[in-house]
């Protein structure tokens, strides 16, 4: 997990720790660091923010004469990285359940994202996560577009013991979601999680379709699911979804399979949206709700 960025960070610390480097040497190291991060797919704006932060910290840093220079540097790097990573408060979602009990309407969460980014898997993992905490959940199969999508959610969802509301291929995705909300209301379920379609190309059509579902269903939260392996593309697509549909949180999937780490480091900074979870595998429990801790540890500064 994130081996490439972990190496880049440890080589930065190695190069700076030996003697007190001159300002010129620091600039050389930072300039190499910049190129390495960008080629590991860290977004340019995020790389720049990180370098500026580090430059300031290094200039003001008092390296202890006999102390552990390496540790001081590692802490400085940790602080700089930490300030880029925004984490969502999952407790906020639980609080919403209390409010929704009064109205009788479930908390509705809409999952959006490009083709193959992990939406369906994340929907079922999140349902499992909520159930473990005592909440009841109903799933909506609003991907009426891709062949096999309805069966995929039905199989995964029902195997895990959830009710899956579906219609037929070509049905209006918003109508499926409304059906699911009605069913959840009559069963007094706490959550409805809506799985939607992706497209190979994220085009206006897909974004408009998501916007329509959102307008009709009025979800409490919209969660963008991005594929860590897509690197910068995942970050840019998240921005497009946010502009047209509006997103609240980001889940980054397949972080377990990602060596580069670029999107993991930059997606919350570049989109301004907090990370809710990391997907770290294919089974139900492979959802990490402490993304910042996990990322800092993975890059060796945790
Ligand atoms: N290793 C790993 N694989 C994952 C993770 N999340 C999803 N996958 C796999 O990625 C593939 C695509 O996941 P889906 O959940 O079907 O993605 P999707 O966004 O629903 O795809 P479409 O419906 O085609 O748009 C599947 O084979 C999943 O098992 C993860 O966190 N780690
Ligand atoms: Mg899917």
mmCIF file of C-alpha atoms and ligand atoms in Angstrom:
data_model
loop_
_atom_site.group_PDB
_atom_site.id
_atom_site.type_symbol
_atom_site.label_atom_id
_atom_site.label_comp_id
_atom_site.label_asym_id
_atom_site.label_seq_id
_atom_site.Cartn_x
_atom_site.Cartn_y
_atom_site.Cartn_z
ATOM 1 C CA UNK A 1 0.000 0.000 0.000
ATOM 2 C CA UNK A 2 1.366 3.401 -1.087
ATOM 3 C CA UNK A 3 4.914 2.095 -1.377
ATOM 4 C CA UNK A 4 6.023 4.719 -3.886
ATOM 5 C CA UNK A 5 5.067 7.752 -1.826
ATOM 6 C CA UNK A 6 6.420 6.052 1.304
ATOM 7 C CA UNK A 7 9.810 5.804 -0.437
ATOM 8 C CA UNK A 8 9.671 9.407 -1.596
ATOM 9 C CA UNK A 9 9.012 10.615 1.960
ATOM 10 C CA UNK A 10 11.720 8.490 3.511
ATOM 11 C CA UNK A 11 14.281 9.656 0.950
ATOM 12 C CA UNK A 12 13.337 13.266 1.727
ATOM 13 C CA UNK A 13 13.988 12.686 5.429
ATOM 14 C CA UNK A 14 17.246 10.835 4.649
ATOM 15 C CA UNK A 15 18.589 13.643 2.504
ATOM 16 C CA UNK A 16 17.766 16.350 5.010
ATOM 17 C CA UNK A 17 18.819 14.661 8.213
ATOM 18 C CA UNK A 18 22.592 14.305 7.726
ATOM 19 C CA UNK A 19 23.948 17.755 8.453
ATOM 20 C CA UNK A 20 22.208 21.082 8.685
ATOM 21 C CA UNK A 21 21.671 21.675 4.978
ATOM 22 C CA UNK A 22 22.173 25.105 3.401
ATOM 23 C CA UNK A 23 19.193 26.959 1.987
ATOM 24 C CA UNK A 24 20.383 26.017 -1.496
ATOM 25 C CA UNK A 25 20.597 22.347 -0.605
ATOM 26 C CA UNK A 26 17.118 22.421 0.899
ATOM 27 C CA UNK A 27 15.768 23.933 -2.332
ATOM 28 C CA UNK A 28 17.447 21.197 -4.384
ATOM 29 C CA UNK A 29 15.966 18.485 -2.215
ATOM 30 C CA UNK A 30 12.515 20.093 -2.347
ATOM 31 C CA UNK A 31 12.677 20.428 -6.094
ATOM 32 C CA UNK A 32 13.457 16.697 -6.493
ATOM 33 C CA UNK A 33 10.696 15.960 -4.005
ATOM 34 C CA UNK A 34 8.278 17.990 -6.119
ATOM 35 C CA UNK A 35 9.047 16.023 -9.285
ATOM 36 C CA UNK A 36 8.823 12.678 -7.504
ATOM 37 C CA UNK A 37 5.439 13.479 -5.988
ATOM 38 C CA UNK A 38 3.976 14.701 -9.253
ATOM 39 C CA UNK A 39 5.163 11.555 -11.016
ATOM 40 C CA UNK A 40 3.515 9.492 -8.258
ATOM 41 C CA UNK A 41 0.290 11.236 -9.367
ATOM 42 C CA UNK A 42 -0.049 13.663 -6.474
ATOM 43 C CA UNK A 43 -2.061 16.631 -7.786
ATOM 44 C CA UNK A 44 0.083 19.646 -8.654
ATOM 45 C CA UNK A 45 -1.799 22.032 -6.358
ATOM 46 C CA UNK A 46 -1.446 19.581 -3.481
ATOM 47 C CA UNK A 47 2.271 19.092 -4.141
ATOM 48 C CA UNK A 48 2.778 22.851 -4.143
ATOM 49 C CA UNK A 49 0.880 23.275 -0.886
ATOM 50 C CA UNK A 50 2.957 20.551 0.722
ATOM 51 C CA UNK A 51 6.282 21.995 -0.470
ATOM 52 C CA UNK A 52 5.381 25.516 0.673
ATOM 53 C CA UNK A 53 4.408 24.229 4.081
ATOM 54 C CA UNK A 54 7.609 22.192 4.400
ATOM 55 C CA UNK A 55 9.800 25.057 3.220
ATOM 56 C CA UNK A 56 8.381 27.298 5.955
ATOM 57 C CA UNK A 57 8.702 24.628 8.610
ATOM 58 C CA UNK A 58 12.272 23.762 7.637
ATOM 59 C CA UNK A 59 13.338 27.414 7.669
ATOM 60 C CA UNK A 60 12.045 27.891 11.199
ATOM 61 C CA UNK A 61 13.069 24.510 12.515
ATOM 62 C CA UNK A 62 15.607 24.178 15.286
ATOM 63 C CA UNK A 63 17.358 20.895 14.783
ATOM 64 C CA UNK A 64 18.572 19.643 18.140
ATOM 65 C CA UNK A 65 22.370 19.278 18.403
ATOM 66 C CA UNK A 66 22.282 15.962 20.152
ATOM 67 C CA UNK A 67 18.701 14.979 19.665
ATOM 68 C CA UNK A 68 17.131 12.824 17.062
ATOM 69 C CA UNK A 69 17.169 14.940 13.898
ATOM 70 C CA UNK A 70 15.446 12.280 11.934
ATOM 71 C CA UNK A 71 12.506 12.227 14.327
ATOM 72 C CA UNK A 72 12.209 16.021 14.278
ATOM 73 C CA UNK A 73 12.109 15.967 10.492
ATOM 74 C CA UNK A 74 9.626 13.144 10.399
ATOM 75 C CA UNK A 75 7.316 15.094 12.705
ATOM 76 C CA UNK A 76 7.604 18.148 10.446
ATOM 77 C CA UNK A 77 6.713 16.059 7.404
ATOM 78 C CA UNK A 78 3.870 14.434 9.310
ATOM 79 C CA UNK A 79 2.412 17.817 10.227
ATOM 80 C CA UNK A 80 2.646 19.054 6.654
ATOM 81 C CA UNK A 81 0.931 15.941 5.283
ATOM 82 C CA UNK A 82 -1.682 15.945 8.018
ATOM 83 C CA UNK A 83 -2.721 19.461 7.123
ATOM 84 C CA UNK A 84 -3.521 18.264 3.590
ATOM 85 C CA UNK A 85 -5.720 15.397 4.679
ATOM 86 C CA UNK A 86 -9.253 16.188 5.705
ATOM 87 C CA UNK A 87 -11.231 13.498 7.473
ATOM 88 C CA UNK A 88 -15.014 13.335 7.664
ATOM 89 C CA UNK A 89 -16.747 12.830 10.963
ATOM 90 C CA UNK A 90 -18.809 9.683 10.591
ATOM 91 C CA UNK A 91 -20.503 10.597 13.891
ATOM 92 C CA UNK A 92 -22.261 13.378 11.983
ATOM 93 C CA UNK A 93 -24.038 10.747 9.907
ATOM 94 C CA UNK A 94 -25.136 8.887 13.037
ATOM 95 C CA UNK A 95 -26.501 12.117 14.501
ATOM 96 C CA UNK A 96 -28.602 12.536 11.385
ATOM 97 C CA UNK A 97 -30.344 9.247 12.219
ATOM 98 C CA UNK A 98 -31.614 10.758 15.454
ATOM 99 C CA UNK A 99 -33.068 13.710 13.558
ATOM 100 C CA UNK A 100 -34.627 11.463 10.939
ATOM 101 C CA UNK A 101 -36.342 9.328 13.575
ATOM 102 C CA UNK A 102 -38.525 12.348 14.333
ATOM 103 C CA UNK A 103 -39.658 12.756 10.726
ATOM 104 C CA UNK A 104 -39.965 9.033 10.037
ATOM 105 C CA UNK A 105 -37.820 9.369 6.921
ATOM 106 C CA UNK A 106 -34.617 7.317 6.619
ATOM 107 C CA UNK A 107 -31.188 8.882 6.143
ATOM 108 C CA UNK A 108 -30.573 8.696 2.402
ATOM 109 C CA UNK A 109 -27.078 8.359 0.973
ATOM 110 C CA UNK A 110 -26.401 8.585 -2.749
ATOM 111 C CA UNK A 111 -23.216 7.003 -4.103
ATOM 112 C CA UNK A 112 -21.798 8.440 -7.323
ATOM 113 C CA UNK A 113 -18.612 7.918 -9.287
ATOM 114 C CA UNK A 114 -17.128 6.716 -12.541
ATOM 115 C CA UNK A 115 -17.336 3.244 -13.979
ATOM 116 C CA UNK A 116 -15.673 0.524 -11.915
ATOM 117 C CA UNK A 117 -14.642 2.878 -9.128
ATOM 118 C CA UNK A 118 -16.023 0.641 -6.371
ATOM 119 C CA UNK A 119 -19.504 2.101 -5.788
ATOM 120 C CA UNK A 120 -21.413 -1.168 -5.512
ATOM 121 C CA UNK A 121 -18.809 -2.804 -3.287
ATOM 122 C CA UNK A 122 -18.636 0.287 -1.078
ATOM 123 C CA UNK A 123 -22.435 0.445 -0.751
ATOM 124 C CA UNK A 124 -22.520 -3.098 0.636
ATOM 125 C CA UNK A 125 -19.463 -2.537 2.881
ATOM 126 C CA UNK A 126 -21.028 0.632 4.273
ATOM 127 C CA UNK A 127 -24.343 -1.153 4.861
ATOM 128 C CA UNK A 128 -22.450 -3.815 6.811
ATOM 129 C CA UNK A 129 -20.582 -1.099 8.756
ATOM 130 C CA UNK A 130 -23.882 0.556 9.708
ATOM 131 C CA UNK A 131 -25.564 -2.679 10.685
ATOM 132 C CA UNK A 132 -22.660 -3.560 12.990
ATOM 133 C CA UNK A 133 -23.445 -0.311 14.779
ATOM 134 C CA UNK A 134 -27.099 -1.215 15.205
ATOM 135 C CA UNK A 135 -28.709 0.541 12.237
ATOM 136 C CA UNK A 136 -31.074 -1.007 9.713
ATOM 137 C CA UNK A 137 -30.305 -0.455 6.041
ATOM 138 C CA UNK A 138 -32.068 -0.903 2.693
ATOM 139 C CA UNK A 139 -30.210 -0.835 -0.627
ATOM 140 C CA UNK A 140 -31.461 0.731 -3.862
ATOM 141 C CA UNK A 141 -30.279 -0.607 -7.195
ATOM 142 C CA UNK A 142 -30.362 2.605 -9.205
ATOM 143 C CA UNK A 143 -27.806 1.354 -11.709
ATOM 144 C CA UNK A 144 -30.379 0.341 -14.296
ATOM 145 C CA UNK A 145 -27.829 0.919 -17.057
ATOM 146 C CA UNK A 146 -24.969 -1.593 -16.910
ATOM 147 C CA UNK A 147 -25.714 -5.211 -17.781
ATOM 148 C CA UNK A 148 -25.444 -7.308 -14.636
ATOM 149 C CA UNK A 149 -25.490 -4.357 -12.240
ATOM 150 C CA UNK A 150 -28.845 -5.220 -10.652
ATOM 151 C CA UNK A 151 -27.861 -8.869 -10.130
ATOM 152 C CA UNK A 152 -24.490 -7.789 -8.711
ATOM 153 C CA UNK A 153 -26.058 -5.634 -5.992
ATOM 154 C CA UNK A 154 -28.784 -8.217 -5.339
ATOM 155 C CA UNK A 155 -26.226 -10.993 -4.956
ATOM 156 C CA UNK A 156 -23.787 -9.035 -2.791
ATOM 157 C CA UNK A 157 -26.522 -7.315 -0.789
ATOM 158 C CA UNK A 158 -28.766 -10.297 -0.180
ATOM 159 C CA UNK A 159 -25.799 -12.526 0.670
ATOM 160 C CA UNK A 160 -24.979 -10.022 3.372
ATOM 161 C CA UNK A 161 -28.630 -10.057 4.488
ATOM 162 C CA UNK A 162 -29.952 -6.732 3.171
ATOM 163 C CA UNK A 163 -33.199 -5.936 1.361
ATOM 164 C CA UNK A 164 -32.374 -4.720 -2.143
ATOM 165 C CA UNK A 165 -34.992 -2.640 -3.966
ATOM 166 C CA UNK A 166 -34.728 -2.941 -7.745
ATOM 167 C CA UNK A 167 -36.725 -2.614 -10.945
ATOM 168 C CA UNK A 168 -35.748 -3.557 -14.514
ATOM 169 C CA UNK A 169 -32.940 -2.411 -16.798
ATOM 170 C CA UNK A 170 -33.767 0.899 -18.402
ATOM 171 C CA UNK A 171 -36.029 1.926 -15.487
ATOM 172 C CA UNK A 172 -35.711 5.452 -14.158
ATOM 173 C CA UNK A 173 -32.929 5.333 -11.507
ATOM 174 C CA UNK A 174 -34.630 8.099 -9.532
ATOM 175 C CA UNK A 175 -37.879 6.086 -9.402
ATOM 176 C CA UNK A 176 -36.003 3.071 -7.994
ATOM 177 C CA UNK A 177 -34.478 5.273 -5.318
ATOM 178 C CA UNK A 178 -37.882 6.750 -4.414
ATOM 179 C CA UNK A 179 -39.300 3.207 -4.153
ATOM 180 C CA UNK A 180 -36.511 2.290 -1.762
ATOM 181 C CA UNK A 181 -37.079 5.391 0.373
ATOM 182 C CA UNK A 182 -40.791 4.573 0.588
ATOM 183 C CA UNK A 183 -40.055 0.992 1.533
ATOM 184 C CA UNK A 184 -37.559 2.109 4.189
ATOM 185 C CA UNK A 185 -40.095 4.588 5.553
ATOM 186 C CA UNK A 186 -42.775 1.908 5.884
ATOM 187 C CA UNK A 187 -40.301 -0.516 7.484
ATOM 188 C CA UNK A 188 -38.854 2.242 9.690
ATOM 189 C CA UNK A 189 -35.368 1.469 8.413
ATOM 190 C CA UNK A 190 -32.619 3.923 9.359
ATOM 191 C CA UNK A 191 -30.758 4.172 6.060
ATOM 192 C CA UNK A 192 -31.222 3.904 2.315
ATOM 193 C CA UNK A 193 -27.997 3.533 0.330
ATOM 194 C CA UNK A 194 -28.372 4.192 -3.384
ATOM 195 C CA UNK A 195 -26.063 2.487 -5.871
ATOM 196 C CA UNK A 196 -25.833 4.266 -9.221
ATOM 197 C CA UNK A 197 -24.341 3.695 -12.658
ATOM 198 C CA UNK A 198 -20.949 4.783 -13.891
ATOM 199 C CA UNK A 199 -19.743 5.276 -17.464
ATOM 200 C CA UNK A 200 -16.339 4.643 -18.980
ATOM 201 C CA UNK A 201 -16.300 8.274 -20.014
ATOM 202 C CA UNK A 202 -17.578 10.655 -17.368
ATOM 203 C CA UNK A 203 -19.749 12.759 -19.644
ATOM 204 C CA UNK A 204 -22.400 15.372 -19.196
ATOM 205 C CA UNK A 205 -25.112 12.711 -19.588
ATOM 206 C CA UNK A 206 -23.953 10.756 -16.555
ATOM 207 C CA UNK A 207 -23.496 13.874 -14.442
ATOM 208 C CA UNK A 208 -26.951 15.166 -15.406
ATOM 209 C CA UNK A 209 -28.485 11.787 -14.559
ATOM 210 C CA UNK A 210 -26.913 11.943 -11.083
ATOM 211 C CA UNK A 211 -28.110 15.496 -10.693
ATOM 212 C CA UNK A 212 -31.629 14.411 -11.536
ATOM 213 C CA UNK A 213 -31.565 11.575 -8.989
ATOM 214 C CA UNK A 214 -30.318 14.043 -6.411
ATOM 215 C CA UNK A 215 -33.036 16.569 -7.216
ATOM 216 C CA UNK A 216 -35.779 13.967 -6.973
ATOM 217 C CA UNK A 217 -34.532 11.999 -3.973
ATOM 218 C CA UNK A 218 -32.965 14.830 -1.951
ATOM 219 C CA UNK A 219 -30.338 12.642 -0.270
ATOM 220 C CA UNK A 220 -28.889 13.631 3.075
ATOM 221 C CA UNK A 221 -25.405 12.903 1.725
ATOM 222 C CA UNK A 222 -23.754 12.391 -1.635
ATOM 223 C CA UNK A 223 -20.642 10.252 -1.529
ATOM 224 C CA UNK A 224 -18.168 10.177 -4.380
ATOM 225 C CA UNK A 225 -16.380 6.860 -4.735
ATOM 226 C CA UNK A 226 -13.032 7.128 -6.490
ATOM 227 C CA UNK A 227 -10.574 4.447 -7.538
ATOM 228 C CA UNK A 228 -7.138 5.023 -5.993
ATOM 229 C CA UNK A 229 -5.547 3.277 -8.964
ATOM 230 C CA UNK A 230 -6.878 5.990 -11.273
ATOM 231 C CA UNK A 231 -4.500 8.520 -9.668
ATOM 232 C CA UNK A 232 -4.993 12.060 -10.863
ATOM 233 C CA UNK A 233 -7.923 11.062 -13.023
ATOM 234 C CA UNK A 234 -9.870 10.110 -9.890
ATOM 235 C CA UNK A 235 -9.158 13.556 -8.442
ATOM 236 C CA UNK A 236 -10.244 15.392 -11.584
ATOM 237 C CA UNK A 237 -13.396 13.321 -11.900
ATOM 238 C CA UNK A 238 -14.264 14.039 -8.266
ATOM 239 C CA UNK A 239 -14.058 17.752 -9.078
ATOM 240 C CA UNK A 240 -16.400 17.296 -12.051
ATOM 241 C CA UNK A 241 -18.928 15.403 -9.952
ATOM 242 C CA UNK A 242 -18.722 18.083 -7.306
ATOM 243 C CA UNK A 243 -19.270 20.901 -9.793
ATOM 244 C CA UNK A 244 -22.311 19.387 -11.459
ATOM 245 C CA UNK A 245 -23.865 17.137 -8.815
ATOM 246 C CA UNK A 246 -22.357 18.405 -5.544
ATOM 247 C CA UNK A 247 -20.650 15.906 -3.259
ATOM 248 C CA UNK A 248 -20.253 15.817 0.526
ATOM 249 C CA UNK A 249 -17.659 13.118 1.164
ATOM 250 C CA UNK A 250 -15.098 11.062 -0.669
ATOM 251 C CA UNK A 251 -14.457 7.343 -0.338
ATOM 252 C CA UNK A 252 -11.273 6.142 -2.003
ATOM 253 C CA UNK A 253 -11.381 2.474 -2.927
ATOM 254 C CA UNK A 254 -8.646 -0.029 -3.826
ATOM 255 C CA UNK A 255 -6.068 1.775 -1.682
ATOM 256 C CA UNK A 256 -4.759 -1.691 -0.743
ATOM 257 C CA UNK A 257 -3.777 -2.266 -4.383
ATOM 258 C CA UNK A 258 -2.305 1.186 -4.985
ATOM 259 C CA UNK A 259 1.479 1.558 -4.879
ATOM 260 C CA UNK A 260 1.682 5.160 -6.062
ATOM 261 C CA UNK A 261 -0.506 6.879 -3.496
ATOM 262 C CA UNK A 262 -1.051 10.095 -5.450
ATOM 263 C CA UNK A 263 -4.828 10.235 -5.268
ATOM 264 C CA UNK A 264 -4.839 9.155 -1.616
ATOM 265 C CA UNK A 265 -2.622 12.098 -0.707
ATOM 266 C CA UNK A 266 -4.359 14.668 -2.837
ATOM 267 C CA UNK A 267 -8.039 13.887 -3.245
ATOM 268 C CA UNK A 268 -9.322 15.598 -0.095
ATOM 269 C CA UNK A 269 -7.037 18.611 -0.531
ATOM 270 C CA UNK A 270 -7.693 19.058 -4.243
ATOM 271 C CA UNK A 271 -11.473 18.695 -3.953
ATOM 272 C CA UNK A 272 -11.882 20.301 -0.528
ATOM 273 C CA UNK A 273 -14.096 17.342 0.453
ATOM 274 C CA UNK A 274 -13.296 15.207 3.484
ATOM 275 C CA UNK A 275 -12.375 11.555 3.221
ATOM 276 C CA UNK A 276 -14.962 9.357 4.858
ATOM 277 C CA UNK A 277 -13.447 5.915 4.275
ATOM 278 C CA UNK A 278 -10.731 4.059 2.479
ATOM 279 C CA UNK A 279 -11.585 0.830 0.704
ATOM 280 C CA UNK A 280 -8.777 -1.547 1.564
ATOM 281 C CA UNK A 281 -9.905 -4.875 0.107
ATOM 282 C CA UNK A 282 -12.802 -6.776 -1.346
ATOM 283 C CA UNK A 283 -14.471 -8.206 1.735
ATOM 284 C CA UNK A 284 -17.215 -6.607 3.819
ATOM 285 C CA UNK A 285 -14.950 -5.435 6.607
ATOM 286 C CA UNK A 286 -12.371 -3.836 4.328
ATOM 287 C CA UNK A 287 -13.537 -0.307 4.955
ATOM 288 C CA UNK A 288 -11.251 1.894 7.048
ATOM 289 C CA UNK A 289 -12.987 4.687 8.957
ATOM 290 C CA UNK A 290 -9.726 6.271 10.128
ATOM 291 C CA UNK A 291 -8.370 7.258 6.729
ATOM 292 C CA UNK A 292 -5.884 9.877 7.948
ATOM 293 C CA UNK A 293 -4.244 7.573 10.485
ATOM 294 C CA UNK A 294 -4.027 4.803 7.896
ATOM 295 C CA UNK A 295 -2.504 7.066 5.259
ATOM 296 C CA UNK A 296 0.071 8.606 7.601
ATOM 297 C CA UNK A 297 1.128 5.133 8.719
ATOM 298 C CA UNK A 298 1.286 3.860 5.149
ATOM 299 C CA UNK A 299 3.657 6.586 4.078
ATOM 300 C CA UNK A 300 5.865 5.989 7.102
ATOM 301 C CA UNK A 301 5.230 9.155 9.127
ATOM 302 C CA UNK A 302 2.371 7.914 11.330
HETATM 303 N N1 LIG B 1 -8.667 -4.572 -3.913
HETATM 304 C C1 LIG B 1 -9.826 -3.899 -3.860
HETATM 305 N N2 LIG B 1 -10.772 -4.088 -4.795
HETATM 306 C C2 LIG B 1 -11.920 -3.392 -4.707
HETATM 307 C C3 LIG B 1 -12.152 -2.459 -3.673
HETATM 308 N N3 LIG B 1 -13.372 -1.899 -3.867
HETATM 309 C C4 LIG B 1 -13.870 -2.474 -4.989
HETATM 310 N N4 LIG B 1 -13.007 -3.374 -5.493
HETATM 311 C C5 LIG B 1 -13.163 -4.187 -6.702
HETATM 312 O O1 LIG B 1 -13.266 -3.350 -7.834
HETATM 313 C C6 LIG B 1 -14.143 -3.891 -8.807
HETATM 314 C C7 LIG B 1 -15.196 -2.865 -9.189
HETATM 315 O O2 LIG B 1 -15.996 -2.616 -8.046
HETATM 316 P P1 LIG B 1 -17.537 -2.238 -8.130
HETATM 317 O O3 LIG B 1 -17.999 -2.056 -6.742
HETATM 318 O O4 LIG B 1 -18.261 -3.187 -8.995
HETATM 319 O O5 LIG B 1 -17.422 -0.836 -8.870
HETATM 320 P P2 LIG B 1 -18.603 0.090 -9.422
HETATM 321 O O6 LIG B 1 -18.175 1.496 -9.250
HETATM 322 O O7 LIG B 1 -19.881 -0.307 -8.816
HETATM 323 O O8 LIG B 1 -18.583 -0.305 -10.970
HETATM 324 P P3 LIG B 1 -19.737 0.010 -12.072
HETATM 325 O O9 LIG B 1 -21.032 -0.424 -11.491
HETATM 326 O O10 LIG B 1 -19.337 -0.822 -13.252
HETATM 327 O O11 LIG B 1 -19.669 1.454 -12.372
HETATM 328 C C8 LIG B 1 -14.706 -5.162 -8.195
HETATM 329 O O12 LIG B 1 -14.008 -6.261 -8.684
HETATM 330 C C9 LIG B 1 -14.467 -4.978 -6.705
HETATM 331 O O13 LIG B 1 -14.324 -6.204 -6.020
HETATM 332 C C10 LIG B 1 -11.117 -2.254 -2.688
HETATM 333 O O14 LIG B 1 -11.204 -1.454 -1.745
HETATM 334 N N5 LIG B 1 -9.983 -3.004 -2.830
HETATM 335 MG MG1 LIG B 2 -21.703 -0.762 -9.652
#
